[in-house]
Amino acid sequence: MIKVVGMGPGKAELILNEGLLAIEAADRVIGSKRQLESFPQVSSLKKIELPKKLADLKSLLIENEDRDCVVLASGNPMLYGIGTWLSQQFSDDQVHIISGISAIQYLFSKVKLSQNDCYLTSSHGKNPNLDLIFELPKVAMVTDEVWGPYELAKASLDRGKQKRFIIGENLSYANEKINFFEACDVPNKKYDLNVVVILDA
C-alpha cells in the first residue's frame, strides 16, 4: 500500500494525526531531505530520499509493492501536489491519500482572511493564466522562481490593475515571513518558498 501523507506547510506538528500514525507504521518513508529531517524519531533504515525523476519514484514504489510505503507530500497532496500524479500511476486500491493543511490555508488563517470564493492556482512548471488571475477579486498562488511575487506584481501593473499582495515565505517555520504590499511596492528580490494572495485594492 502507498500512503501519500500531506505534511502541511512544513512543520511536523501540523500534520494530521492519521498521517503521523501512517509514518510510524510504514516500512518505507520517502520524501525530500528536508521532509525526512522533520522525523528524527523514524529510523534512518526506513527513510529513502525522493528520487529527482517521477519515473524513478514509480519504479521505487513498484520494487517495494509488498511493503507499506509512505510518500511525504508538501501541503495538501491533492492541491498541486504529488498525490494527483500517484493516483494516476497506480490503481485506487494501491494508493491512499491522507490530506494535509495547504500552505494557502495556513496563510489565510494567519492573516485572518476568509478563503471563501478564492481562486486557487500555481505557477510551478507552467505559465499561469494572468489575464484570468487579475480579473478575479481574490486569488491564492503557490509560486516558483519564474513567476514569483515581483513578476506577478509587475504583470498586474502592466495590465493596469491595482492589486494588493500578501506574501508568505517559509510558512510555519521559525524564519516565517508574512508581508503586505501594494503591487507597485512589491520588492524585486529573491523570495524563499512562498505563497501569494492577490486581492483587489
GROMACS .gro file of C-alpha atoms in nm:
model
  201
    1MET     CA    1   0.000   0.000   0.000
    2ILE     CA    2   0.117   0.351  -0.087
    3LYS     CA    3   0.008   0.618   0.158
    4VAL     CA    4   0.057   0.977   0.050
    5VAL     CA    5   0.083   1.192   0.361
    6GLY     CA    6   0.026   1.565   0.338
    7MET     CA    7   0.280   1.738   0.561
    8GLY     CA    8   0.102   2.069   0.582
    9PRO     CA    9   0.305   2.387   0.532
   10GLY     CA   10   0.618   2.221   0.668
   11LYS     CA   11   0.630   2.199   1.047
   12ALA     CA   12   0.574   1.839   1.158
   13GLU     CA   13   0.331   1.949   1.432
   14LEU     CA   14   0.080   2.050   1.162
   15ILE     CA   15   0.047   1.700   1.016
   16LEU     CA   16  -0.289   1.537   1.082
   17ASN     CA   17  -0.282   1.251   1.334
   18GLU     CA   18  -0.373   0.993   1.069
   19GLY     CA   19  -0.062   1.095   0.876
   20LEU     CA   20   0.163   1.065   1.182
   21LEU     CA   21   0.029   0.716   1.254
   22ALA     CA   22   0.093   0.613   0.892
   23ILE     CA   23   0.452   0.739   0.910
   24GLU     CA   24   0.517   0.549   1.235
   25ALA     CA   25   0.376   0.224   1.091
   26ALA     CA   26   0.543   0.245   0.748
   27ASP     CA   27   0.816   0.013   0.624
   28ARG     CA   28   0.948   0.286   0.394
   29VAL     CA   29   0.918   0.666   0.425
   30ILE     CA   30   1.001   0.851   0.105
   31GLY     CA   31   1.050   1.228   0.094
   32SER     CA   32   1.287   1.514   0.029
   33LYS     CA   33   1.586   1.560   0.258
   34ARG     CA   34   1.411   1.850   0.432
   35GLN     CA   35   1.091   1.647   0.480
   36LEU     CA   36   1.274   1.344   0.619
   37GLU     CA   37   1.466   1.560   0.865
   38SER     CA   38   1.131   1.653   1.023
   39PHE     CA   39   1.107   1.298   1.163
   40PRO     CA   40   1.416   1.223   1.373
   41GLN     CA   41   1.214   0.954   1.554
   42VAL     CA   42   1.186   0.747   1.234
   43SER     CA   43   1.471   0.501   1.179
   44SER     CA   44   1.716   0.603   0.908
   45LEU     CA   45   1.683   0.248   0.773
   46LYS     CA   46   1.324   0.328   0.675
   47LYS     CA   47   1.398   0.662   0.511
   48ILE     CA   48   1.452   0.695   0.138
   49GLU     CA   49   1.528   1.028  -0.027
   50LEU     CA   50   1.281   1.118  -0.300
   51PRO     CA   51   1.424   1.047  -0.649
   52LYS     CA   52   1.462   1.351  -0.874
   53LYS     CA   53   1.260   1.191  -1.156
   54LEU     CA   54   0.899   1.079  -1.119
   55ALA     CA   55   0.970   0.770  -1.329
   56ASP     CA   56   1.231   0.663  -1.072
   57LEU     CA   57   0.981   0.718  -0.792
   58LYS     CA   58   0.733   0.493  -0.969
   59SER     CA   59   1.000   0.223  -1.011
   60LEU     CA   60   1.094   0.253  -0.643
   61LEU     CA   61   0.733   0.207  -0.534
   62ILE     CA   62   0.687  -0.094  -0.764
   63GLU     CA   63   1.003  -0.251  -0.618
   64ASN     CA   64   0.854  -0.207  -0.270
   65GLU     CA   65   0.497  -0.304  -0.356
   66ASP     CA   66   0.495  -0.572  -0.084
   67ARG     CA   67   0.577  -0.311   0.183
   68ASP     CA   68   0.379  -0.026   0.339
   69CYS     CA   69   0.526   0.287   0.184
   70VAL     CA   70   0.461   0.648   0.281
   71VAL     CA   71   0.533   0.924   0.031
   72LEU     CA   72   0.560   1.261   0.203
   73ALA     CA   73   0.389   1.547   0.021
   74SER     CA   74   0.422   1.918   0.082
   75GLY     CA   75   0.098   2.081   0.192
   76ASN     CA   76  -0.213   1.900   0.075
   77PRO     CA   77  -0.123   1.618  -0.171
   78MET     CA   78  -0.420   1.693  -0.397
   79LEU     CA   79  -0.366   2.069  -0.423
   80TYR     CA   80  -0.097   2.096  -0.689
   81GLY     CA   81   0.076   1.808  -0.514
   82ILE     CA   82   0.222   1.468  -0.590
   83GLY     CA   83  -0.097   1.291  -0.481
   84THR     CA   84  -0.262   1.364  -0.815
   85TRP     CA   85   0.023   1.208  -1.014
   86LEU     CA   86   0.045   0.899  -0.793
   87SER     CA   87  -0.331   0.847  -0.820
   88GLN     CA   88  -0.290   0.839  -1.198
   89GLN     CA   89   0.000   0.591  -1.189
   90PHE     CA   90  -0.146   0.332  -0.951
   91SER     CA   91  -0.488   0.175  -0.902
   92ASP     CA   92  -0.734   0.303  -0.642
   93ASP     CA   93  -0.671   0.008  -0.412
   94GLN     CA   94  -0.294   0.073  -0.415
   95VAL     CA   95  -0.300   0.440  -0.310
   96HIS     CA   96  -0.445   0.605  -0.001
   97ILE     CA   97  -0.433   0.984   0.026
   98ILE     CA   98  -0.407   1.141   0.370
   99SER     CA   99  -0.495   1.506   0.345
  100GLY     CA  100  -0.289   1.788   0.485
  101ILE     CA  101  -0.321   2.158   0.552
  102SER     CA  102  -0.206   2.352   0.248
  103ALA     CA  103   0.029   2.647   0.278
  104ILE     CA  104  -0.253   2.851   0.126
  105GLN     CA  105  -0.494   2.752   0.406
  106TYR     CA  106  -0.227   2.827   0.663
  107LEU     CA  107  -0.161   3.176   0.526
  108PHE     CA  108  -0.531   3.267   0.517
  109SER     CA  109  -0.563   3.160   0.880
  110LYS     CA  110  -0.255   3.356   0.988
  111VAL     CA  111  -0.381   3.681   0.837
  112LYS     CA  112  -0.746   3.610   0.938
  113LEU     CA  113  -0.872   3.639   0.580
  114SER     CA  114  -1.172   3.439   0.460
  115GLN     CA  115  -1.082   3.183   0.198
  116ASN     CA  116  -1.440   3.181   0.064
  117ASP     CA  117  -1.468   3.248  -0.310
  118CYS     CA  118  -1.091   3.233  -0.358
  119TYR     CA  119  -0.942   3.107  -0.686
  120LEU     CA  120  -0.652   2.867  -0.620
  121THR     CA  121  -0.370   2.816  -0.868
  122SER     CA  122   0.003   2.756  -0.904
  123SER     CA  123   0.283   2.869  -1.132
  124HIS     CA  124   0.504   2.565  -1.073
  125GLY     CA  125   0.628   2.441  -1.407
  126LYS     CA  126   0.369   2.633  -1.608
  127ASN     CA  127   0.265   2.977  -1.719
  128PRO     CA  128  -0.031   3.094  -1.512
  129ASN     CA  129  -0.338   3.244  -1.679
  130LEU     CA  130  -0.251   3.602  -1.590
  131ASP     CA  131  -0.550   3.760  -1.762
  132LEU     CA  132  -0.786   3.547  -1.554
  133ILE     CA  133  -0.590   3.596  -1.231
  134PHE     CA  134  -0.602   3.974  -1.247
  135GLU     CA  135  -0.972   3.985  -1.334
  136LEU     CA  136  -1.063   3.798  -1.016
  137PRO     CA  137  -1.106   3.967  -0.675
  138LYS     CA  138  -0.923   3.704  -0.467
  139VAL     CA  139  -0.652   3.464  -0.587
  140ALA     CA  140  -0.405   3.246  -0.397
  141MET     CA  141  -0.098   3.105  -0.570
  142VAL     CA  142   0.193   2.881  -0.494
  143THR     CA  143   0.474   3.047  -0.688
  144ASP     CA  144   0.809   2.947  -0.833
  145GLU     CA  145   1.131   3.119  -0.943
  146VAL     CA  146   0.991   3.214  -1.284
  147TRP     CA  147   0.660   3.360  -1.167
  148GLY     CA  148   0.728   3.489  -0.817
  149PRO     CA  149   0.576   3.780  -0.622
  150TYR     CA  150   0.762   4.056  -0.807
  151GLU     CA  151   0.687   3.917  -1.153
  152LEU     CA  152   0.319   3.882  -1.065
  153ALA     CA  153   0.303   4.236  -0.926
  154LYS     CA  154   0.466   4.371  -1.242
  155ALA     CA  155   0.220   4.175  -1.457
  156SER     CA  156  -0.072   4.327  -1.266
  157LEU     CA  157   0.062   4.679  -1.316
  158ASP     CA  158   0.125   4.609  -1.687
  159ARG     CA  159  -0.249   4.533  -1.713
  160GLY     CA  160  -0.344   4.849  -1.526
  161LYS     CA  161  -0.469   4.652  -1.226
  162GLN     CA  162  -0.412   4.798  -0.881
  163LYS     CA  163  -0.385   4.490  -0.660
  164ARG     CA  164  -0.278   4.418  -0.304
  165PHE     CA  165  -0.033   4.136  -0.234
  166ILE     CA  166   0.010   3.922   0.075
  167ILE     CA  167   0.338   3.728   0.053
  168GLY     CA  168   0.405   3.441   0.292
  169GLU     CA  169   0.754   3.290   0.295
  170ASN     CA  170   0.875   2.978   0.480
  171LEU     CA  171   0.531   2.937   0.629
  172SER     CA  172   0.517   2.755   0.965
  173TYR     CA  173   0.897   2.755   1.004
  174ALA     CA  174   1.098   2.961   1.253
  175ASN     CA  175   1.201   3.201   0.972
  176GLU     CA  176   0.842   3.258   0.855
  177LYS     CA  177   0.774   3.600   0.699
  178ILE     CA  178   0.436   3.747   0.604
  179ASN     CA  179   0.430   4.087   0.433
  180PHE     CA  180   0.160   4.311   0.283
  181PHE     CA  181   0.224   4.527  -0.024
  182GLU     CA  182   0.054   4.730  -0.291
  183ALA     CA  183   0.154   4.594  -0.631
  184CYS     CA  184   0.378   4.891  -0.701
  185ASP     CA  185   0.572   4.830  -0.377
  186VAL     CA  186   0.648   4.456  -0.410
  187PRO     CA  187   1.029   4.430  -0.383
  188ASN     CA  188   1.232   4.292  -0.670
  189LYS     CA  189   1.429   4.029  -0.480
  190LYS     CA  190   1.476   3.657  -0.442
  191TYR     CA  191   1.194   3.508  -0.236
  192ASP     CA  192   1.208   3.196  -0.024
  193LEU     CA  193   0.946   2.922  -0.065
  194ASN     CA  194   0.627   3.125  -0.079
  195VAL     CA  195   0.256   3.166  -0.130
  196VAL     CA  196   0.099   3.483  -0.267
  197VAL     CA  197  -0.255   3.611  -0.214
  198ILE     CA  198  -0.368   3.872  -0.468
  199LEU     CA  199  -0.661   4.096  -0.374
  200ASP     CA  200  -0.847   4.388  -0.524
  201ALA     CA  201  -0.711   4.714  -0.386
   0.00000   0.00000   0.00000
